[in-house]
mmCIF file of C-alpha atoms and ligand atoms in Angstrom:
data_model
loop_
_atom_site.group_PDB
_atom_site.id
_atom_site.type_symbol
_atom_site.label_atom_id
_atom_site.label_comp_id
_atom_site.label_asym_id
_atom_site.label_seq_id
_atom_site.Cartn_x
_atom_site.Cartn_y
_atom_site.Cartn_z
ATOM 1 C CA MET A 1 51.525 91.185 103.699
ATOM 2 C CA ILE A 2 53.716 88.443 102.256
ATOM 3 C CA TYR A 3 57.347 89.414 102.232
ATOM 4 C CA PRO A 4 59.348 88.192 99.244
ATOM 5 C CA LYS A 5 62.449 86.142 100.010
ATOM 6 C CA LEU A 6 65.409 88.406 99.334
ATOM 7 C CA PHE A 7 68.096 87.584 96.782
ATOM 8 C CA ILE A 8 69.306 91.179 96.601
ATOM 9 C CA PRO A 9 72.752 92.139 97.949
ATOM 10 C CA GLY A 10 71.388 93.736 101.080
ATOM 11 C CA PRO A 11 69.362 93.793 103.041
ATOM 12 C CA THR A 12 69.451 90.003 102.977
ATOM 13 C CA HIS A 13 67.088 87.420 104.373
ATOM 14 C CA VAL A 14 66.909 87.256 108.184
ATOM 15 C CA ASP A 15 65.613 83.974 109.552
ATOM 16 C CA ASP A 16 62.915 83.803 112.210
ATOM 17 C CA VAL A 17 65.174 82.307 114.875
ATOM 18 C CA THR A 18 67.514 85.284 114.543
ATOM 19 C CA LEU A 19 64.628 87.754 114.641
ATOM 20 C CA GLN A 20 63.412 86.082 117.786
ATOM 21 C CA ALA A 21 66.871 86.154 119.345
ATOM 22 C CA MET A 22 66.808 89.923 118.884
ATOM 23 C CA ALA A 23 63.456 90.312 120.625
ATOM 24 C CA GLN A 24 64.807 90.415 124.185
ATOM 25 C CA PRO A 25 63.780 92.687 127.048
ATOM 26 C CA GLN A 26 65.816 95.901 127.217
ATOM 27 C CA VAL A 27 68.487 96.238 129.870
ATOM 28 C CA GLY A 28 70.162 99.431 131.064
ATOM 29 C CA HIS A 29 73.172 100.118 128.855
ATOM 30 C CA ARG A 30 75.254 101.143 131.880
ATOM 31 C CA THR A 31 74.788 97.835 133.690
ATOM 32 C CA ALA A 32 77.067 94.821 134.150
ATOM 33 C CA GLU A 33 74.496 92.736 132.330
ATOM 34 C CA TYR A 34 74.817 94.887 129.223
ATOM 35 C CA SER A 35 78.629 94.951 129.381
ATOM 36 C CA GLU A 36 78.658 91.176 129.521
ATOM 37 C CA LEU A 37 76.673 91.092 126.270
ATOM 38 C CA GLN A 38 78.964 93.624 124.556
ATOM 39 C CA SER A 39 82.001 91.751 125.796
ATOM 40 C CA ALA A 40 80.735 88.465 124.304
ATOM 41 C CA VAL A 41 80.017 90.192 120.982
ATOM 42 C CA VAL A 42 83.389 91.954 120.867
ATOM 43 C CA SER A 43 85.258 88.710 121.686
ATOM 44 C CA GLY A 44 83.362 86.889 118.942
ATOM 45 C CA LEU A 45 84.201 89.641 116.457
ATOM 46 C CA GLN A 46 87.865 89.611 117.470
ATOM 47 C CA LYS A 47 87.952 85.881 116.863
ATOM 48 C CA LEU A 48 86.262 86.136 113.468
ATOM 49 C CA LEU A 49 88.429 89.035 112.267
ATOM 50 C CA VAL A 50 91.536 87.540 113.878
ATOM 51 C CA THR A 51 92.439 90.633 115.838
ATOM 52 C CA GLU A 52 93.473 91.324 119.396
ATOM 53 C CA GLY A 53 92.623 94.995 119.034
ATOM 54 C CA ARG A 54 89.504 97.052 119.489
ATOM 55 C CA VAL A 55 86.254 96.353 117.704
ATOM 56 C CA PHE A 56 83.861 99.298 117.962
ATOM 57 C CA LEU A 57 80.105 98.913 117.705
ATOM 58 C CA PHE A 58 78.085 101.610 115.939
ATOM 59 C CA SER A 59 74.294 101.781 116.084
ATOM 60 C CA ASN A 60 74.185 103.257 112.594
ATOM 61 C CA PRO A 61 74.694 101.994 109.050
ATOM 62 C CA ALA A 62 78.136 101.775 107.446
ATOM 63 C CA THR A 63 77.804 105.152 105.733
ATOM 64 C CA GLY A 64 78.464 106.700 109.143
ATOM 65 C CA VAL A 65 81.640 104.681 109.555
ATOM 66 C CA TRP A 66 82.918 105.881 106.153
ATOM 67 C CA GLU A 67 82.766 109.290 107.787
ATOM 68 C CA ALA A 68 84.261 108.074 111.074
ATOM 69 C CA ALA A 69 87.264 106.473 109.356
ATOM 70 C CA VAL A 70 88.257 109.597 107.451
ATOM 71 C CA ARG A 71 87.430 112.174 110.121
ATOM 72 C CA ASN A 72 89.652 110.373 112.606
ATOM 73 C CA THR A 73 92.675 110.007 110.353
ATOM 74 C CA VAL A 74 93.015 112.245 107.280
ATOM 75 C CA LYS A 75 95.589 114.968 107.869
ATOM 76 C CA LYS A 76 97.589 115.291 104.679
ATOM 77 C CA GLY A 77 95.083 113.738 102.316
ATOM 78 C CA ALA A 78 93.063 110.663 101.464
ATOM 79 C CA VAL A 79 93.146 108.725 98.246
ATOM 80 C CA ASN A 80 89.767 107.107 97.666
ATOM 81 C CA MET A 81 90.220 104.076 95.398
ATOM 82 C CA VAL A 82 87.074 103.972 93.261
ATOM 83 C CA ASN A 83 85.833 101.031 91.173
ATOM 84 C CA GLY A 84 82.079 101.284 91.610
ATOM 85 C CA ALA A 85 79.201 103.136 93.213
ATOM 86 C CA PHE A 86 80.024 102.525 96.871
ATOM 87 C CA SER A 87 83.706 103.368 96.671
ATOM 88 C CA ALA A 88 82.672 106.525 94.774
ATOM 89 C CA LYS A 89 80.264 107.407 97.561
ATOM 90 C CA TRP A 90 83.088 107.119 100.113
ATOM 91 C CA HIS A 91 84.909 109.782 98.103
ATOM 92 C CA THR A 92 81.781 111.966 98.199
ATOM 93 C CA VAL A 93 81.628 111.494 101.974
ATOM 94 C CA THR A 94 85.326 112.336 102.408
ATOM 95 C CA ARG A 95 84.853 115.548 100.428
ATOM 96 C CA ALA A 96 81.680 116.398 102.319
ATOM 97 C CA CYS A 97 83.697 116.171 105.555
ATOM 98 C CA GLY A 98 85.877 118.972 104.156
ATOM 99 C CA LEU A 99 88.981 116.783 104.086
ATOM 100 C CA PRO A 100 91.696 116.928 101.425
ATOM 101 C CA CYS A 101 91.129 113.961 99.112
ATOM 102 C CA GLU A 102 91.339 112.709 95.566
ATOM 103 C CA ALA A 103 89.711 109.778 93.816
ATOM 104 C CA VAL A 104 91.625 107.278 91.720
ATOM 105 C CA ASN A 105 89.122 105.804 89.285
ATOM 106 C CA VAL A 106 89.433 102.281 87.992
ATOM 107 C CA GLU A 107 87.005 100.946 85.409
ATOM 108 C CA TRP A 108 83.773 99.460 86.825
ATOM 109 C CA GLY A 109 84.157 95.679 86.792
ATOM 110 C CA SER A 110 87.896 95.832 87.504
ATOM 111 C CA ALA A 111 89.527 95.204 90.852
ATOM 112 C CA ILE A 112 91.782 97.626 92.675
ATOM 113 C CA LYS A 113 95.298 96.149 92.503
ATOM 114 C CA PRO A 114 98.398 96.790 94.626
ATOM 115 C CA ASP A 115 99.989 98.664 91.685
ATOM 116 C CA ASP A 116 97.040 101.091 91.459
ATOM 117 C CA VAL A 117 97.466 101.970 95.124
ATOM 118 C CA ASP A 118 101.259 102.082 94.861
ATOM 119 C CA ARG A 119 101.110 104.563 91.943
ATOM 120 C CA ALA A 120 98.767 106.812 93.925
ATOM 121 C CA LEU A 121 100.832 106.711 97.116
ATOM 122 C CA ALA A 122 104.118 107.315 95.289
ATOM 123 C CA SER A 123 103.031 110.963 94.886
ATOM 124 C CA GLY A 124 103.507 111.408 98.639
ATOM 125 C CA ARG A 125 100.279 113.403 98.835
ATOM 126 C CA TYR A 126 98.311 111.000 101.000
ATOM 127 C CA ASP A 127 98.323 109.602 104.512
ATOM 128 C CA VAL A 128 95.123 107.546 104.103
ATOM 129 C CA VAL A 129 93.807 105.054 101.538
ATOM 130 C CA THR A 130 90.151 104.030 101.385
ATOM 131 C CA LEU A 131 89.224 100.770 99.735
ATOM 132 C CA VAL A 132 86.044 98.753 99.290
ATOM 133 C CA HIS A 133 86.808 95.032 99.631
ATOM 134 C CA ASN A 134 83.710 93.806 97.808
ATOM 135 C CA GLU A 135 82.249 96.477 95.482
ATOM 136 C CA THR A 136 78.581 95.593 95.793
ATOM 137 C CA SER A 137 77.614 97.554 92.673
ATOM 138 C CA THR A 138 79.848 95.466 90.393
ATOM 139 C CA GLY A 139 80.441 92.268 92.379
ATOM 140 C CA VAL A 140 84.217 92.685 92.316
ATOM 141 C CA LEU A 141 86.387 91.458 95.174
ATOM 142 C CA SER A 142 89.663 93.390 95.413
ATOM 143 C CA PRO A 143 92.802 91.701 96.781
ATOM 144 C CA VAL A 144 92.953 93.511 100.129
ATOM 145 C CA ARG A 145 95.585 91.247 101.650
ATOM 146 C CA LYS A 146 98.040 91.972 98.814
ATOM 147 C CA ILE A 147 97.260 95.685 98.797
ATOM 148 C CA ALA A 148 97.776 95.877 102.555
ATOM 149 C CA ALA A 149 101.074 93.984 102.322
ATOM 150 C CA MET A 150 102.345 96.540 99.779
ATOM 151 C CA VAL A 151 101.157 99.525 101.846
ATOM 152 C CA ARG A 152 102.674 98.180 105.070
ATOM 153 C CA GLN A 153 105.998 97.483 103.375
ATOM 154 C CA LYS A 154 106.405 100.651 101.289
ATOM 155 C CA TYR A 155 104.290 103.251 103.105
ATOM 156 C CA PRO A 156 104.358 102.410 106.827
ATOM 157 C CA ASP A 157 102.809 105.738 107.841
ATOM 158 C CA VAL A 158 99.827 105.480 105.510
ATOM 159 C CA LEU A 159 96.605 104.147 107.007
ATOM 160 C CA LEU A 160 94.399 101.711 105.096
ATOM 161 C CA HIS A 161 90.639 101.783 105.684
ATOM 162 C CA VAL A 162 88.674 98.839 104.362
ATOM 163 C CA ASP A 163 84.930 98.748 103.790
ATOM 164 C CA ALA A 164 84.043 95.052 104.071
ATOM 165 C CA VAL A 165 80.310 95.718 104.101
ATOM 166 C CA SER A 166 79.397 92.950 101.662
ATOM 167 C CA SER A 167 82.290 90.561 102.361
ATOM 168 C CA MET A 168 82.668 90.297 106.152
ATOM 169 C CA ALA A 169 81.199 87.096 107.607
ATOM 170 C CA GLY A 170 81.373 85.484 104.168
ATOM 171 C CA VAL A 171 85.032 85.895 103.237
ATOM 172 C CA GLU A 172 88.188 85.471 105.341
ATOM 173 C CA ILE A 173 89.576 88.671 106.875
ATOM 174 C CA ARG A 174 92.674 88.562 109.082
ATOM 175 C CA PHE A 175 92.833 92.091 110.446
ATOM 176 C CA ASP A 176 96.088 92.075 112.458
ATOM 177 C CA GLU A 177 98.097 89.837 110.144
ATOM 178 C CA TRP A 178 97.130 91.797 107.021
ATOM 179 C CA GLY A 179 97.874 95.112 108.728
ATOM 180 C CA LEU A 180 94.578 96.926 108.175
ATOM 181 C CA ASP A 181 93.686 100.115 110.059
ATOM 182 C CA THR A 182 89.924 99.933 110.026
ATOM 183 C CA CYS A 183 87.780 97.175 108.630
ATOM 184 C CA PHE A 184 84.039 97.518 109.002
ATOM 185 C CA ALA A 185 80.711 96.131 107.902
ATOM 186 C CA SER A 186 77.110 96.943 108.474
ATOM 187 C CA VAL A 187 75.229 93.804 109.367
ATOM 188 C CA GLN A 188 72.467 93.583 106.736
ATOM 189 C CA LYS A 189 74.605 91.696 104.206
ATOM 190 C CA ALA A 190 76.643 88.539 104.901
ATOM 191 C CA TRP A 191 75.882 88.815 108.617
ATOM 192 C CA GLY A 192 72.218 88.216 107.772
ATOM 193 C CA LEU A 193 70.878 90.669 110.354
ATOM 194 C CA PRO A 194 68.499 93.629 110.048
ATOM 195 C CA ALA A 195 70.080 96.890 108.832
ATOM 196 C CA GLY A 196 71.181 99.759 111.052
ATOM 197 C CA PHE A 197 74.303 98.553 112.862
ATOM 198 C CA THR A 198 78.021 98.471 111.988
ATOM 199 C CA VAL A 199 81.016 96.670 113.489
ATOM 200 C CA CYS A 200 84.499 98.125 112.998
ATOM 201 C CA ALA A 201 87.933 96.772 113.899
ATOM 202 C CA VAL A 202 90.457 99.556 114.574
ATOM 203 C CA SER A 203 94.262 99.351 114.702
ATOM 204 C CA GLU A 204 96.556 100.883 117.308
ATOM 205 C CA ARG A 205 98.121 102.997 114.526
ATOM 206 C CA CYS A 206 94.684 104.369 113.757
ATOM 207 C CA MET A 207 94.055 105.237 117.416
ATOM 208 C CA GLU A 208 97.394 107.078 117.591
ATOM 209 C CA ARG A 209 96.503 109.098 114.494
ATOM 210 C CA SER A 210 93.054 109.863 115.883
ATOM 211 C CA ALA A 211 94.530 111.097 119.159
ATOM 212 C CA ALA A 212 96.399 113.812 117.238
ATOM 213 C CA MET A 213 93.423 114.857 115.095
ATOM 214 C CA GLU A 214 91.152 117.846 115.585
ATOM 215 C CA ASN A 215 87.618 118.598 114.391
ATOM 216 C CA LYS A 216 86.373 115.040 114.567
ATOM 217 C CA GLY A 217 83.027 116.024 116.020
ATOM 218 C CA TYR A 218 81.776 113.865 118.901
ATOM 219 C CA TYR A 219 79.661 110.962 117.702
ATOM 220 C CA PHE A 220 82.366 109.355 115.549
ATOM 221 C CA ASP A 221 85.438 110.337 117.595
ATOM 222 C CA PHE A 222 87.429 107.137 118.148
ATOM 223 C CA MET A 223 88.794 108.579 121.418
ATOM 224 C CA VAL A 224 85.263 108.882 122.786
ATOM 225 C CA MET A 225 84.395 105.422 121.446
ATOM 226 C CA ASP A 226 87.474 104.038 123.174
ATOM 227 C CA LYS A 227 86.688 105.593 126.536
ATOM 228 C CA PHE A 228 83.432 103.623 126.601
ATOM 229 C CA HIS A 229 84.862 100.550 124.873
ATOM 230 C CA GLN A 230 87.231 100.148 127.849
ATOM 231 C CA LYS A 231 84.115 99.660 130.012
ATOM 232 C CA MET A 232 82.434 97.475 127.341
ATOM 233 C CA GLN A 233 79.904 100.209 126.681
ATOM 234 C CA THR A 234 79.106 102.608 123.844
ATOM 235 C CA PRO A 235 78.965 106.414 124.210
ATOM 236 C CA ALA A 236 75.276 106.603 123.241
ATOM 237 C CA THR A 237 72.422 104.184 123.892
ATOM 238 C CA PRO A 238 73.096 101.267 121.535
ATOM 239 C CA SER A 239 70.696 99.083 119.570
ATOM 240 C CA ILE A 240 70.747 96.278 122.126
ATOM 241 C CA ALA A 241 68.576 94.154 119.832
ATOM 242 C CA HIS A 242 71.437 94.138 117.319
ATOM 243 C CA LEU A 243 73.890 92.983 119.971
ATOM 244 C CA HIS A 244 71.616 90.029 120.719
ATOM 245 C CA GLY A 245 71.398 89.357 116.982
ATOM 246 C CA LEU A 246 75.169 89.511 116.585
ATOM 247 C CA ALA A 247 75.705 87.229 119.588
ATOM 248 C CA LYS A 248 73.362 84.711 117.963
ATOM 249 C CA VAL A 249 75.009 84.873 114.521
ATOM 250 C CA LEU A 250 78.475 84.622 116.097
ATOM 251 C CA ARG A 251 77.340 81.425 117.842
ATOM 252 C CA ASP A 252 76.072 80.159 114.475
ATOM 253 C CA ILE A 253 79.424 80.977 112.872
ATOM 254 C CA ASP A 254 81.164 79.086 115.668
ATOM 255 C CA SER A 255 79.054 76.011 114.928
ATOM 256 C CA GLU A 256 79.471 76.273 111.166
ATOM 257 C CA THR A 257 83.118 77.328 111.716
ATOM 258 C CA PRO A 258 84.419 80.447 109.931
ATOM 259 C CA ALA A 259 86.201 78.279 107.354
ATOM 260 C CA GLY A 260 83.007 76.289 106.763
ATOM 261 C CA ARG A 261 81.020 79.493 106.334
ATOM 262 C CA ASN A 262 83.533 80.894 103.842
ATOM 263 C CA GLN A 263 83.484 77.571 102.016
ATOM 264 C CA ARG A 264 79.674 77.658 101.815
ATOM 265 C CA HIS A 265 79.826 81.141 100.282
ATOM 266 C CA MET A 266 82.404 79.950 97.739
ATOM 267 C CA GLN A 267 80.251 76.951 96.862
ATOM 268 C CA LEU A 268 77.207 79.187 96.384
ATOM 269 C CA ALA A 269 79.245 81.521 94.162
ATOM 270 C CA LYS A 270 80.335 78.585 92.003
ATOM 271 C CA THR A 271 76.712 77.474 91.625
ATOM 272 C CA ALA A 272 75.531 80.962 90.626
ATOM 273 C CA ARG A 273 78.407 81.519 88.190
ATOM 274 C CA ALA A 274 77.899 78.114 86.545
ATOM 275 C CA TRP A 275 74.160 78.799 86.191
ATOM 276 C CA ALA A 276 74.805 82.158 84.470
ATOM 277 C CA LEU A 277 77.384 80.713 82.101
ATOM 278 C CA LYS A 278 75.186 77.711 81.288
ATOM 279 C CA HIS A 279 72.560 80.187 80.058
ATOM 280 C CA GLY A 280 75.034 81.966 77.801
ATOM 281 C CA GLN A 281 75.305 85.009 80.047
ATOM 282 C CA GLN A 282 78.662 86.512 81.101
ATOM 283 C CA LEU A 283 80.096 87.423 84.465
ATOM 284 C CA PHE A 284 80.575 91.178 84.819
ATOM 285 C CA PRO A 285 83.728 91.245 87.004
ATOM 286 C CA GLU A 286 87.247 90.955 85.715
ATOM 287 C CA LYS A 287 88.227 87.287 85.671
ATOM 288 C CA GLY A 288 89.789 86.130 88.917
ATOM 289 C CA TYR A 289 88.205 88.910 90.996
ATOM 290 C CA GLU A 290 84.586 87.751 91.116
ATOM 291 C CA SER A 291 82.798 88.291 94.399
ATOM 292 C CA VAL A 292 82.178 85.273 96.575
ATOM 293 C CA THR A 293 79.086 86.643 98.342
ATOM 294 C CA MET A 294 77.196 87.719 95.202
ATOM 295 C CA THR A 295 77.332 87.244 91.447
ATOM 296 C CA THR A 296 76.991 90.079 88.959
ATOM 297 C CA ILE A 297 75.815 88.920 85.559
ATOM 298 C CA ARG A 298 76.307 90.890 82.359
ATOM 299 C CA ASN A 299 72.992 90.535 80.572
ATOM 300 C CA VAL A 300 74.420 89.757 77.123
ATOM 301 C CA ARG A 301 71.364 87.589 76.304
ATOM 302 C CA ASP A 302 69.212 90.664 76.718
ATOM 303 C CA TRP A 303 66.796 89.026 79.130
ATOM 304 C CA PRO A 304 63.801 91.235 80.031
ATOM 305 C CA VAL A 305 64.999 92.001 83.550
ATOM 306 C CA GLN A 306 61.967 94.018 84.629
ATOM 307 C CA ASP A 307 59.536 91.303 83.463
ATOM 308 C CA ILE A 308 61.544 88.623 85.258
ATOM 309 C CA TYR A 309 61.559 90.779 88.379
ATOM 310 C CA ASP A 310 57.770 91.222 88.235
ATOM 311 C CA VAL A 311 57.019 87.516 87.812
ATOM 312 C CA LEU A 312 59.536 86.460 90.464
ATOM 313 C CA GLU A 313 57.855 88.842 92.869
ATOM 314 C CA THR A 314 54.465 87.174 92.326
ATOM 315 C CA ARG A 315 56.188 83.907 93.253
ATOM 316 C CA GLY A 316 57.632 85.339 96.462
ATOM 317 C CA TYR A 317 61.205 86.227 95.450
ATOM 318 C CA ARG A 318 62.916 89.610 95.297
ATOM 319 C CA MET A 319 65.367 89.864 92.417
ATOM 320 C CA ASP A 320 68.053 92.496 91.901
ATOM 321 C CA ARG A 321 68.042 94.532 88.677
ATOM 322 C CA GLY A 322 71.580 95.939 88.759
ATOM 323 C CA TYR A 323 72.923 99.058 90.428
ATOM 324 C CA GLY A 324 73.875 102.576 89.395
ATOM 325 C CA GLN A 325 75.229 103.142 85.913
ATOM 326 C CA ILE A 326 75.104 99.399 85.068
ATOM 327 C CA ARG A 327 71.495 98.799 86.118
ATOM 328 C CA GLY A 328 69.736 96.831 83.379
ATOM 329 C CA GLU A 329 73.006 96.005 81.634
ATOM 330 C CA THR A 330 73.705 93.755 84.639
ATOM 331 C CA PHE A 331 71.772 92.081 87.413
ATOM 332 C CA ARG A 332 73.005 90.533 90.628
ATOM 333 C CA ILE A 333 72.273 87.421 92.625
ATOM 334 C CA ALA A 334 73.152 87.656 96.303
ATOM 335 C CA HIS A 335 74.101 84.397 97.987
ATOM 336 C CA MET A 336 75.294 85.503 101.366
ATOM 337 C CA GLY A 337 74.420 85.266 105.031
ATOM 338 C CA ASN A 338 71.431 83.013 105.566
ATOM 339 C CA VAL A 339 71.286 81.744 101.978
ATOM 340 C CA MET A 340 71.901 78.002 102.061
ATOM 341 C CA PRO A 341 72.595 75.798 99.005
ATOM 342 C CA ASP A 342 68.938 74.679 98.907
ATOM 343 C CA ASP A 343 67.739 78.310 98.913
ATOM 344 C CA LEU A 344 69.923 79.196 95.944
ATOM 345 C CA GLU A 345 68.886 76.049 94.033
ATOM 346 C CA GLU A 346 65.254 76.942 94.704
ATOM 347 C CA TYR A 347 65.765 80.521 93.472
ATOM 348 C CA LEU A 348 67.610 79.460 90.330
ATOM 349 C CA SER A 349 65.004 76.863 89.454
ATOM 350 C CA GLN A 350 62.251 79.466 89.961
ATOM 351 C CA PHE A 351 64.272 81.844 87.787
ATOM 352 C CA ASP A 352 64.419 79.156 85.071
ATOM 353 C CA ALA A 353 60.679 78.575 85.350
ATOM 354 C CA VAL A 354 60.068 82.321 84.918
ATOM 355 C CA LEU A 355 62.375 82.424 81.883
ATOM 356 C CA LYS A 356 60.315 79.590 80.368
ATOM 357 C CA LYS A 357 57.033 81.301 81.209
ATOM 358 C CA LEU A 358 58.269 84.459 79.479
ATOM 359 C CA GLY A 359 59.371 82.470 76.431
ATOM 360 C CA VAL A 360 63.039 83.314 76.974
ATOM 361 C CA LEU A 361 63.918 79.650 77.447
ATOM 362 C CA GLN A 362 62.287 76.764 75.624
HETATM 363 C C1 PLP B 1 80.149 98.119 99.801
HETATM 364 C C2 PLP B 1 79.149 98.961 100.535
HETATM 365 N N1 PLP B 1 79.591 99.927 101.338
HETATM 366 C C3 PLP B 1 78.742 100.708 102.027
HETATM 367 C C4 PLP B 1 77.388 100.560 101.908
HETATM 368 C C5 PLP B 1 76.480 101.446 102.692
HETATM 369 O O1 PLP B 1 76.042 100.706 103.787
HETATM 370 P P1 PLP B 1 74.911 101.241 104.758
HETATM 371 O O2 PLP B 1 73.658 101.252 103.950
HETATM 372 O O3 PLP B 1 74.913 100.254 105.874
HETATM 373 O O4 PLP B 1 75.294 102.623 105.160
HETATM 374 C C6 PLP B 1 76.867 99.563 101.074
HETATM 375 C C7 PLP B 1 75.425 99.382 100.927
HETATM 376 O O5 PLP B 1 74.927 98.631 100.114
HETATM 377 C C8 PLP B 1 77.777 98.737 100.371
HETATM 378 O O6 PLP B 1 77.345 97.760 99.581
#
């Protein structure tokens, strides 16, 4: 079996050195040896997210942490800010947890702005806001820092949960300074690790709210998480392979430097955007809010996306064909995690060759 190189927005390509770093002998998860590993990972995450607070480790995908965030904190009500498929799903999850919540819908392709959140919170009906930093379905990056500044200033008792699933480890996040209450990411996107694990920074405010909450269940209860976090353990047996993987990627980030890594992602985004525009295509996101980790292209040239996908696959590349209600009308190029400038150049030149083969380009 030959696996195509992935240019989809998750899961992303995992390099062999990282895979090998994950293939370590198991250790008991109640041993000093394990706690040392968790401690190194947590310290690295604190440094990257610029927080002195807790960072919880979940051996499950981010969908679980959507549930954790709301079950630990929604008393009065949550407002789920929705501008795409994943933010909409968080609303579905909040409702499925039986919590009072409402969605505020913003057009797909637009960012969530401080004013949108302000208008919703002015009603006084909510004590929680949920927000997706980088809407992977549309490739829109919302201005979390500005939104958080507004919430902290005008609504000090409202908690702000941020899904950074497809931005963390590719875009700067300053958890304490911005005043976020949770910020989490599963690791199969810009972290460049296999799927199935989520890291989540949690504020003191959030812990205080959780302490007063009932009916949180067990698995996602932040109080239970914290009891074990204090010993640098997790309540249930963790995916130790993922901790080794995270330790390795955190060392890589240290060598590249977080600023250098963010810069690389920005450079890749510029390359992808310029390529799309050069071909007469359009960018789908509202101007000024384009994602840095992926590029969503509005297929105004009516390229035969399925045919391109099929030929790229025979050449060893996995293309994205768009997501949800804009599948086909758009397609996405992921340039995050382990994608280096040479990889993107290679993919775009293969893409051009396929367009020529199909007679789309001369
Ligand atoms: C923005 C965003 N949030 C959440 C998820 C769900 O993540 P997981 O599959 O790790 O549960 C995804 C998956 O693509 C996503 O892109």
